[in-house]
Coordinates of C-alpha atoms in Angstrom, one line a residue:
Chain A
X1 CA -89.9 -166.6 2.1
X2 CA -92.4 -168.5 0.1
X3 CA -92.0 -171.9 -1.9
X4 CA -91.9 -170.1 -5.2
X5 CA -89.9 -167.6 -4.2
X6 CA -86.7 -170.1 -3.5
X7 CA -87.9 -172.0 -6.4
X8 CA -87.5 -168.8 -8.5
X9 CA -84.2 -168.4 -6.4
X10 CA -83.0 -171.9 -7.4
X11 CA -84.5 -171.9 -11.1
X12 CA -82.3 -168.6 -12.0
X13 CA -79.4 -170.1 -10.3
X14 CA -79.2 -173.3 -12.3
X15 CA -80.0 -171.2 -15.7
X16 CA -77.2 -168.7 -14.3
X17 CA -75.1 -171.3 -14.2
X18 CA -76.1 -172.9 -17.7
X19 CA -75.4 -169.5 -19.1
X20 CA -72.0 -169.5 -17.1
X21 CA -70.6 -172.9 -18.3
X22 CA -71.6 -171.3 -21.9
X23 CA -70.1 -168.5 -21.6
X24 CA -66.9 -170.4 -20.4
X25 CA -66.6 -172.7 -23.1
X26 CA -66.9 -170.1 -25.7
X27 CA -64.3 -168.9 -24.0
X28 CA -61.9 -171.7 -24.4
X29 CA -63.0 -172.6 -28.4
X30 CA -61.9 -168.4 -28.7
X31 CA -58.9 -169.7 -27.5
X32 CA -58.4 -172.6 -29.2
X33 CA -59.5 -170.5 -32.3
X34 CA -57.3 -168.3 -31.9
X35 CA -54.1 -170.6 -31.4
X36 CA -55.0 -172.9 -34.8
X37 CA -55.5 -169.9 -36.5
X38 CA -52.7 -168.3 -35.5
X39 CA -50.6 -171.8 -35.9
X40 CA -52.2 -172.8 -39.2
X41 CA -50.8 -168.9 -40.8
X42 CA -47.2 -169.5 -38.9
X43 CA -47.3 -172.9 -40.8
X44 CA -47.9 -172.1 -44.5
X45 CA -45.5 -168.4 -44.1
X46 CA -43.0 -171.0 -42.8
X47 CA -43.6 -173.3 -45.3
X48 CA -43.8 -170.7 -48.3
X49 CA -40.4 -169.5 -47.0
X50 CA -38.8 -172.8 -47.0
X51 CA -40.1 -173.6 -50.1
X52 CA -39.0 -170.2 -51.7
X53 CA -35.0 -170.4 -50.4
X54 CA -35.0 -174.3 -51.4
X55 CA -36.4 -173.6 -55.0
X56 CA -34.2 -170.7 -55.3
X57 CA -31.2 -172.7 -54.3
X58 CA -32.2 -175.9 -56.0
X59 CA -32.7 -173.9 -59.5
X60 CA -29.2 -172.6 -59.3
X61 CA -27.7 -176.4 -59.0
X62 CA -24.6 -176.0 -61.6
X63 CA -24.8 -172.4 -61.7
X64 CA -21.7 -170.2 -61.8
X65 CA -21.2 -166.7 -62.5
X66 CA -17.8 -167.8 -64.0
X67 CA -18.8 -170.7 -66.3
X68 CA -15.4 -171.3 -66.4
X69 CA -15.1 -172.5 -62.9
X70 CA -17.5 -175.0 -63.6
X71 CA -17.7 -176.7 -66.8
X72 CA -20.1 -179.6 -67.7
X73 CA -22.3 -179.2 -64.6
X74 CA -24.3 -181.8 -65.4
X75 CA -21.3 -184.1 -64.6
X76 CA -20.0 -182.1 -62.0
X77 CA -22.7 -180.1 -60.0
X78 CA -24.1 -182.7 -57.7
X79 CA -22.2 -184.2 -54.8
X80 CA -24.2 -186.3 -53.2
X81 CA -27.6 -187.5 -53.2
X82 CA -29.8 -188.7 -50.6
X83 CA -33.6 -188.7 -49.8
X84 CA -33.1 -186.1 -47.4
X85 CA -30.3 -184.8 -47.9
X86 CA -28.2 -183.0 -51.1
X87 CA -25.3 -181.4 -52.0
X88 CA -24.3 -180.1 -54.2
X89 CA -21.8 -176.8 -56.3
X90 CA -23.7 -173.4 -57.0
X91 CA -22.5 -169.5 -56.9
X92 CA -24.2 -168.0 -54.2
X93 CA -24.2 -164.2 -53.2
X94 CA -21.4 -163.2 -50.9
X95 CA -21.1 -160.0 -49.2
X96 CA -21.1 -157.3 -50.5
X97 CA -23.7 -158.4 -52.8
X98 CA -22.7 -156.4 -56.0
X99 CA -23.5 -159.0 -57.9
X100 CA -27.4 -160.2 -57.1
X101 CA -25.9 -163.9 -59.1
X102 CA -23.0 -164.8 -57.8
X103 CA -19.8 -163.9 -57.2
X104 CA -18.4 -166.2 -59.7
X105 CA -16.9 -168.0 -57.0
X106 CA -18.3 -171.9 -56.5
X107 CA -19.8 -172.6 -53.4
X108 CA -21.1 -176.3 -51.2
X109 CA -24.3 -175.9 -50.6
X110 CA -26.0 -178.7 -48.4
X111 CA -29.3 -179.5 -47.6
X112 CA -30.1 -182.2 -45.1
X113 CA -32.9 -182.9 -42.3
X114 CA -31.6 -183.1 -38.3
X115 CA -33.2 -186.0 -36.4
X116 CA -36.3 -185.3 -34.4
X117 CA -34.9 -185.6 -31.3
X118 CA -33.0 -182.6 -31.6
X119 CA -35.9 -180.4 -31.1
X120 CA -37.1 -182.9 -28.2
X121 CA -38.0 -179.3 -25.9
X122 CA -40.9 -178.5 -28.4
X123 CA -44.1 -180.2 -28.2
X124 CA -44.6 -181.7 -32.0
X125 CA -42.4 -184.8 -31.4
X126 CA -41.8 -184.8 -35.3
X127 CA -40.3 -181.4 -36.3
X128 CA -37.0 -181.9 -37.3
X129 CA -34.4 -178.7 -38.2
X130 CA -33.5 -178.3 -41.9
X131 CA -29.8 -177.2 -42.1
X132 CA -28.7 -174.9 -45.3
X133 CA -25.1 -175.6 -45.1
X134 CA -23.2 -173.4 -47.3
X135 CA -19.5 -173.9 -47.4
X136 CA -19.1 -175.7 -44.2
X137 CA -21.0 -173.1 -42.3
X138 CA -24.4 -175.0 -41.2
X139 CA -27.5 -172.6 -40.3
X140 CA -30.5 -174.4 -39.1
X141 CA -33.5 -172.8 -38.1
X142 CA -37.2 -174.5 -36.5
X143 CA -39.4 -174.1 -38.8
X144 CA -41.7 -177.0 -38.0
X145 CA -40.7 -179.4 -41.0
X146 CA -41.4 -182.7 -40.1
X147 CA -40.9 -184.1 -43.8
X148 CA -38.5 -183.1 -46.3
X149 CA -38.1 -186.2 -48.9
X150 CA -36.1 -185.9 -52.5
X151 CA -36.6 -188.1 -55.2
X152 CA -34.4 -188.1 -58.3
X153 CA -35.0 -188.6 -61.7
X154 CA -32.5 -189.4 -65.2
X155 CA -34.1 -188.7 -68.5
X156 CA -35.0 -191.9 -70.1
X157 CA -35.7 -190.5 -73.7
X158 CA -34.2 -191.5 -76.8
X159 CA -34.0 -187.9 -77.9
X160 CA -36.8 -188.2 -80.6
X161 CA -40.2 -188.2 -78.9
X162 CA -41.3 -189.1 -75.5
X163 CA -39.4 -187.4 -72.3
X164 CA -40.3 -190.5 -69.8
X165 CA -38.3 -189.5 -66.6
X166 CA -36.8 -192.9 -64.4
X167 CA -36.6 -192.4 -61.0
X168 CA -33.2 -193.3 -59.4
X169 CA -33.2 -196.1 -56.8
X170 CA -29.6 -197.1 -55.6
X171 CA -29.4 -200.5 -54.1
X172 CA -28.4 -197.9 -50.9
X173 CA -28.2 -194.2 -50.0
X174 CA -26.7 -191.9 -50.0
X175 CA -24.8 -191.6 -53.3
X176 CA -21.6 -189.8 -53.2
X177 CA -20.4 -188.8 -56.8
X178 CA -17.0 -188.4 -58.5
X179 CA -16.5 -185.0 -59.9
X180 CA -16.6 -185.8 -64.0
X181 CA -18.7 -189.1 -63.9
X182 CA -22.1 -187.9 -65.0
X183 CA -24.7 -188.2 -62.6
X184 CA -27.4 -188.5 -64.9
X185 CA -30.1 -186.6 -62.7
X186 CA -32.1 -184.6 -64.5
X187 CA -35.1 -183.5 -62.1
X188 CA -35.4 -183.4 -58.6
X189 CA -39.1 -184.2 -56.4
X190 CA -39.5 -182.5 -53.4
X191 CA -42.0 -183.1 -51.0
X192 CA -41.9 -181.0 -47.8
X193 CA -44.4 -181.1 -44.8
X194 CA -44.8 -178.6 -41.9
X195 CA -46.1 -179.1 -38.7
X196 CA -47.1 -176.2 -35.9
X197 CA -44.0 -176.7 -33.4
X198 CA -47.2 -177.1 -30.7
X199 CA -51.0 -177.3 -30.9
X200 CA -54.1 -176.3 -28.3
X201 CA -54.3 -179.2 -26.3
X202 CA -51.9 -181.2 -28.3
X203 CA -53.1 -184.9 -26.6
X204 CA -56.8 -184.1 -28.4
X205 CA -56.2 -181.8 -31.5
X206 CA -53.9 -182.7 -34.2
X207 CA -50.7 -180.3 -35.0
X208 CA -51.6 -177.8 -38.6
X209 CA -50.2 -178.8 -41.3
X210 CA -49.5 -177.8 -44.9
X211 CA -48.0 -180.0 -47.5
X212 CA -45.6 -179.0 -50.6
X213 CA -44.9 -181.2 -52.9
X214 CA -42.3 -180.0 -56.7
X215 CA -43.0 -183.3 -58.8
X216 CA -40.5 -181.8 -61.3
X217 CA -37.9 -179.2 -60.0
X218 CA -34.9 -179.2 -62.9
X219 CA -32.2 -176.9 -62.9
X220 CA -31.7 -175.6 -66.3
X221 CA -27.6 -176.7 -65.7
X222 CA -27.9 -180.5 -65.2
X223 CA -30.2 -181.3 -67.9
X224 CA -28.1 -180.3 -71.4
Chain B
X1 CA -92.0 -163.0 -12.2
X2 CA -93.7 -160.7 -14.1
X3 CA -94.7 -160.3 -17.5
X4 CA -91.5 -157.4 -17.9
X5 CA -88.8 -159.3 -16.4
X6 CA -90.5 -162.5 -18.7
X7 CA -89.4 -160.3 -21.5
X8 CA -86.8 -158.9 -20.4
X9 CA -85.1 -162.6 -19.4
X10 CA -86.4 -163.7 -23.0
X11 CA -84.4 -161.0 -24.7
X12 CA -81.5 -161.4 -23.0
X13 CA -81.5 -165.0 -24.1
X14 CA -82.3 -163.8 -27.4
X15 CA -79.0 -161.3 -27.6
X16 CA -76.7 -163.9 -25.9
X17 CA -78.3 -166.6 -28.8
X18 CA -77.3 -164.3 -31.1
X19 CA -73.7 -163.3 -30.0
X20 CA -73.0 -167.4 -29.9
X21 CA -74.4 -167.9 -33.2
X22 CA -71.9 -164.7 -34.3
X23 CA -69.2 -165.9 -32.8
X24 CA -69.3 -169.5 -34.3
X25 CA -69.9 -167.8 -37.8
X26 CA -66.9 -165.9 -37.5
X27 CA -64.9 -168.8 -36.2
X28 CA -66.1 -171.4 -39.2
X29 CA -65.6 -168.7 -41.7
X30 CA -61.4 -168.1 -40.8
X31 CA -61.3 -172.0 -40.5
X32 CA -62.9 -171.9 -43.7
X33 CA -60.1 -169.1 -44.8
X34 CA -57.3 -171.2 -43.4
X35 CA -58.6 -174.7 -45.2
X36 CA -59.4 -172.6 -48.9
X37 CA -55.3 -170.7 -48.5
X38 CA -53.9 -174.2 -47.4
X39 CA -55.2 -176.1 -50.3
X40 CA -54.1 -172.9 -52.2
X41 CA -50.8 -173.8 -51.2
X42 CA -50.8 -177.6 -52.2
X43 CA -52.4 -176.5 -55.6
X44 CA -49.7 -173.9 -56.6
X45 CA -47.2 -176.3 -56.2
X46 CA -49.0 -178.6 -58.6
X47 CA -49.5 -175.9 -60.7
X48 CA -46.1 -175.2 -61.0
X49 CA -45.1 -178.8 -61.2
X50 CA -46.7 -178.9 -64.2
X51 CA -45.1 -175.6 -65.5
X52 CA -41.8 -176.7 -64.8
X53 CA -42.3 -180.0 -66.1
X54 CA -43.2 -178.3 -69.2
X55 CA -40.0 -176.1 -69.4
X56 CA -38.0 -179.2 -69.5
X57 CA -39.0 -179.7 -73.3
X58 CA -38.4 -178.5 -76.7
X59 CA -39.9 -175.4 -77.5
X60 CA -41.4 -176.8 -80.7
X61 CA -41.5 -180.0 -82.3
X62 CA -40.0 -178.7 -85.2
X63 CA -36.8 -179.4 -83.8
X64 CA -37.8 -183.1 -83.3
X65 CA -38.2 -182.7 -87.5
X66 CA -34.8 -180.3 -88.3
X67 CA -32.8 -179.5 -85.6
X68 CA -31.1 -176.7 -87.0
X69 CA -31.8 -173.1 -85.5
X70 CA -34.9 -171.7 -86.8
X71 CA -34.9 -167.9 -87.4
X72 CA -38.3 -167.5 -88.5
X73 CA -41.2 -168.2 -86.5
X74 CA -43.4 -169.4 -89.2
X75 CA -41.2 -172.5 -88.7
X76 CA -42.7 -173.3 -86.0
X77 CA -46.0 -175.5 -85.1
X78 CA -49.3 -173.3 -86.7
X79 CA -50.9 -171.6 -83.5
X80 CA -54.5 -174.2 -84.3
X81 CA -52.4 -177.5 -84.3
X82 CA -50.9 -176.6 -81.0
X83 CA -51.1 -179.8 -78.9
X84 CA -50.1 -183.4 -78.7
X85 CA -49.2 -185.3 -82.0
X86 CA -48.8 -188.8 -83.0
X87 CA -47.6 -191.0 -81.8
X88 CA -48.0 -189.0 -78.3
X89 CA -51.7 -189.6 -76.4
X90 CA -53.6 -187.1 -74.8
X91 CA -53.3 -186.4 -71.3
X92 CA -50.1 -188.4 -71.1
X93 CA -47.4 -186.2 -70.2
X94 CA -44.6 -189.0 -70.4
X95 CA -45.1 -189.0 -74.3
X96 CA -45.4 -185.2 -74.6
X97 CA -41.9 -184.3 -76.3
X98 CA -42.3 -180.3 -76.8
X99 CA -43.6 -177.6 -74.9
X100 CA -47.2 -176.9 -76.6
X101 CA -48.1 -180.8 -76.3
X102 CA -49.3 -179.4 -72.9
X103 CA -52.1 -177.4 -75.1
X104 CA -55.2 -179.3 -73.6
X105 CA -53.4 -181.4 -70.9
X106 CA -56.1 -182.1 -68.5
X107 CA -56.6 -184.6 -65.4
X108 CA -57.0 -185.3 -62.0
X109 CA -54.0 -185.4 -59.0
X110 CA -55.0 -187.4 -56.7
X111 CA -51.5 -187.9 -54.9
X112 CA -51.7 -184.8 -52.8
X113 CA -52.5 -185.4 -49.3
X114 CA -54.7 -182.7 -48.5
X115 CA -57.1 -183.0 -51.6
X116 CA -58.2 -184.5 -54.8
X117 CA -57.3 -181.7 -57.4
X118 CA -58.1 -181.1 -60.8
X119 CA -56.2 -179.5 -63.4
X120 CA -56.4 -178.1 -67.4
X121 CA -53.5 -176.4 -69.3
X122 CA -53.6 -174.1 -72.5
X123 CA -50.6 -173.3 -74.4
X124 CA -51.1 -170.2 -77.0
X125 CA -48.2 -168.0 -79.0
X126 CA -48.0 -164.5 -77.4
X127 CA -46.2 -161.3 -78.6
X128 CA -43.7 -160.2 -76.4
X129 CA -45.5 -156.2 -76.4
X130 CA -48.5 -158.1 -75.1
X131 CA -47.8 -160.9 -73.0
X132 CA -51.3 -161.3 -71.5
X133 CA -52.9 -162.1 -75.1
X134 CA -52.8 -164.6 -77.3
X135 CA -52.1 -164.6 -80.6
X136 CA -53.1 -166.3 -83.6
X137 CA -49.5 -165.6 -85.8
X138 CA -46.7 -167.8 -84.5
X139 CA -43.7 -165.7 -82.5
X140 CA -40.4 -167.2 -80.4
X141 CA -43.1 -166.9 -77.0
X142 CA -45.3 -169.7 -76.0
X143 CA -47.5 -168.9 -73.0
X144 CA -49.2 -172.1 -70.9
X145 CA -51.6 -171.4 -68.5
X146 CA -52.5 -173.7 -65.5
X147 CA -55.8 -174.1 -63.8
X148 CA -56.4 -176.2 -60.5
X149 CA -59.1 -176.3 -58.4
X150 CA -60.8 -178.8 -56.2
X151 CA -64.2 -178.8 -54.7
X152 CA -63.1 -178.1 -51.4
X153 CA -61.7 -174.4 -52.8
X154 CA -63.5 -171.6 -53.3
X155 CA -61.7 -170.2 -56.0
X156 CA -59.4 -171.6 -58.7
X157 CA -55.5 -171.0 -59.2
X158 CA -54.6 -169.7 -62.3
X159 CA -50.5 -169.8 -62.6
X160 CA -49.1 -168.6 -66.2
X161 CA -45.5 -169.0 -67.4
X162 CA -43.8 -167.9 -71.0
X163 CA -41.4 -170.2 -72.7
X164 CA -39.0 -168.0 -74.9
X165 CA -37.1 -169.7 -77.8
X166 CA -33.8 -168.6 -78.4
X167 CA -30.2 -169.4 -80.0
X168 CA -27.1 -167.5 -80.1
X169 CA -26.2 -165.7 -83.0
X170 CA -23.6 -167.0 -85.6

């Protein structure tokens, strides 16, 4: 065996081996691809879900089917107030949904955000479980929130011109309100954040994200 | 090596170039997809910020003038004057005290996280046979449409809302 034939021997070896380590880390950014992608779509249907049941819900602060069972909800409707956490009265559907409103019953409805170390088994060490918690009976569910803050607002106009909105800042939270002391929150701002639950390669890439943010959510019933 | 397998090696380069280079595309144009639909996301909500901070006021500043309930349209604010009024200023919605003041609102948000956004809103009377049009006679419907965009989009969101005055009968 001649000189050039190992030569050519040894040439198409290193440029098979080029064309290997290529081929191999195509490989891996397929992969990678493949798990953002799919991570960055699980994020914003997650967070488009959340945000649909939560403005739903939050819209319907004060709301009864029987108005009766709930008069001035703007003194009434909310419970307590926090920055990540609410509660307050609503009518929500009961079985057997004849009536797509309410059932004319009131119900508790409370929002609030677990702590992250509840979810400690999944990678993200910030996604946190947001509970629903309708009538005592909390449901909580992973979604990948790792930020759901509430602001709230009183209406600061004289009733003539101008609708400037102050924001509420206790000297501590949460506040818990008496039933027929007005609240005086008008509008709510909700800003929630989702994370993926775990990323590709989680010490090098960051997690997904998508980012909601309601500067003005106001229920039609605590603003009269 | 000769001159066949020269081209035969070349081409193969050539094809596995070329299957790189496709892949990549196809890979920078979902990320692309994934960026435009999240900051789609973040701009609907602002979009519907605005609507909703909108719905919070008076349907017309007539009522800021005679609050009593107004039966006839033509009470209300002529469909060319729609927009702010004295003493409210221009792309300052804290002064804005009825719904059409938004008629013009314009600006830029740049609170979001993700991106800088920009914004415009139009505020026009629409029958209620014909929701999608304006009209230049005043009804009990105002329409505002929202625009956002950002230069990192593609497109821009257009989100549309009608405000519906009404009163209960006597």
């Amino acid at each position: 065996m001649g000189t050039a034939v190992i030569i050519d021997i040894l040439g198409s070896m290193v440029i098979g081996g080029i064309l290997l380590l290529i081929l191999f880390q195509m490989n891996d950014n397929a992969t990678q691809n493949t798990y953002n992608f799919s991570g960055e779509l699980a994020v914003q249907q997650n967070l488009v879900t959340t945000v649909e049941v939560l403005e739903y819900d939050f819209r319907k602060i004060g709301y009864c089917e029987d108005p009766q069972a709930l008069p001035n909800p703007e003194e009434n409707a909310i419970l307590l107030a926090d920055t990540n956490r609410i509660r307050f009265l609503t009518d929500v559907m009961e079985p057997p949904y004849n009536n797509p409103h309410g059932d004319g019953t009131l119900d508790i409805i409370e929002y609030r955000l677990g702590p992250a170390t509840e979810l400690s088994g999944t990678q993200n060490p910030n996604d946190k479980i947001l509970y629903r918690i309708v009538n005592g009976v909390s449901k909580g569910v992973n979604l990948g929130i790792t930020e759901f803050k509430i602001k709230y607002f009183m209406d600061k106009s004289n009733g003539k011109g101008g609708t400037t909105l102050g924001e509420i800042k206790p000297a501590s939270w949460p506040i818990i309100y008496t039933p027929g002391t007005p609240t005086g929150i008008t509008a709510l701002e909700i800003d929630i954040k989702v994370e993926n639950t775990a990323a590709y390669d989680a010490g090098q890439n960051p997690y997904r994200s998508a980012f909601w943010r309601q500067i003005r959510l106001s229920s039609r019933n605590i603003k009269r | 090596m000769t001159g066949i397998q020269m081209i035969l090696a070349l081409g193969a380069m050539i094809l596995l170039t070329l299957l790189i280079t496709n892949v990549n595309k196809n890979s920078l144009y979902t990320e692309d997809t994934m960026y435009d639909s999240n900051f789609g996301i973040t701009a609907t909500s602002l979009a519907s910020s605005i609507i909703e901070d909108a719905s919070r006021l008076r349907f017309d500043q007539r009522f800021y003038v005679d609050s009593s309930t107004v039966y006839d349209p033509s009470f209300f604010t002529d469909p060319d004057s729609l927009g702010f009024e004295s003493p409210e200023t221009k792309n300052d919605p804290k002064t804005f005290n009825d719904f059409d003041d938004y008629n013009g609102y314009s600006g830029e948000d740049t609170t979001m996280p993700t991106a800088v956004f920009d914004f415009s809103c139009r505020v026009c009377y629409v029958n209620d046979n014909a929701l999608d049009d304006s009209t230049t006679t005043r009804t009990f419907h105002k329409k505002i449409t929202v625009r956002v965009w950002s230069p990192f989009m593609k497109d821009t969101i257009v989100i549309s809302s009608i405000y519906s005055y009404w009163n209960f009968l006597p």
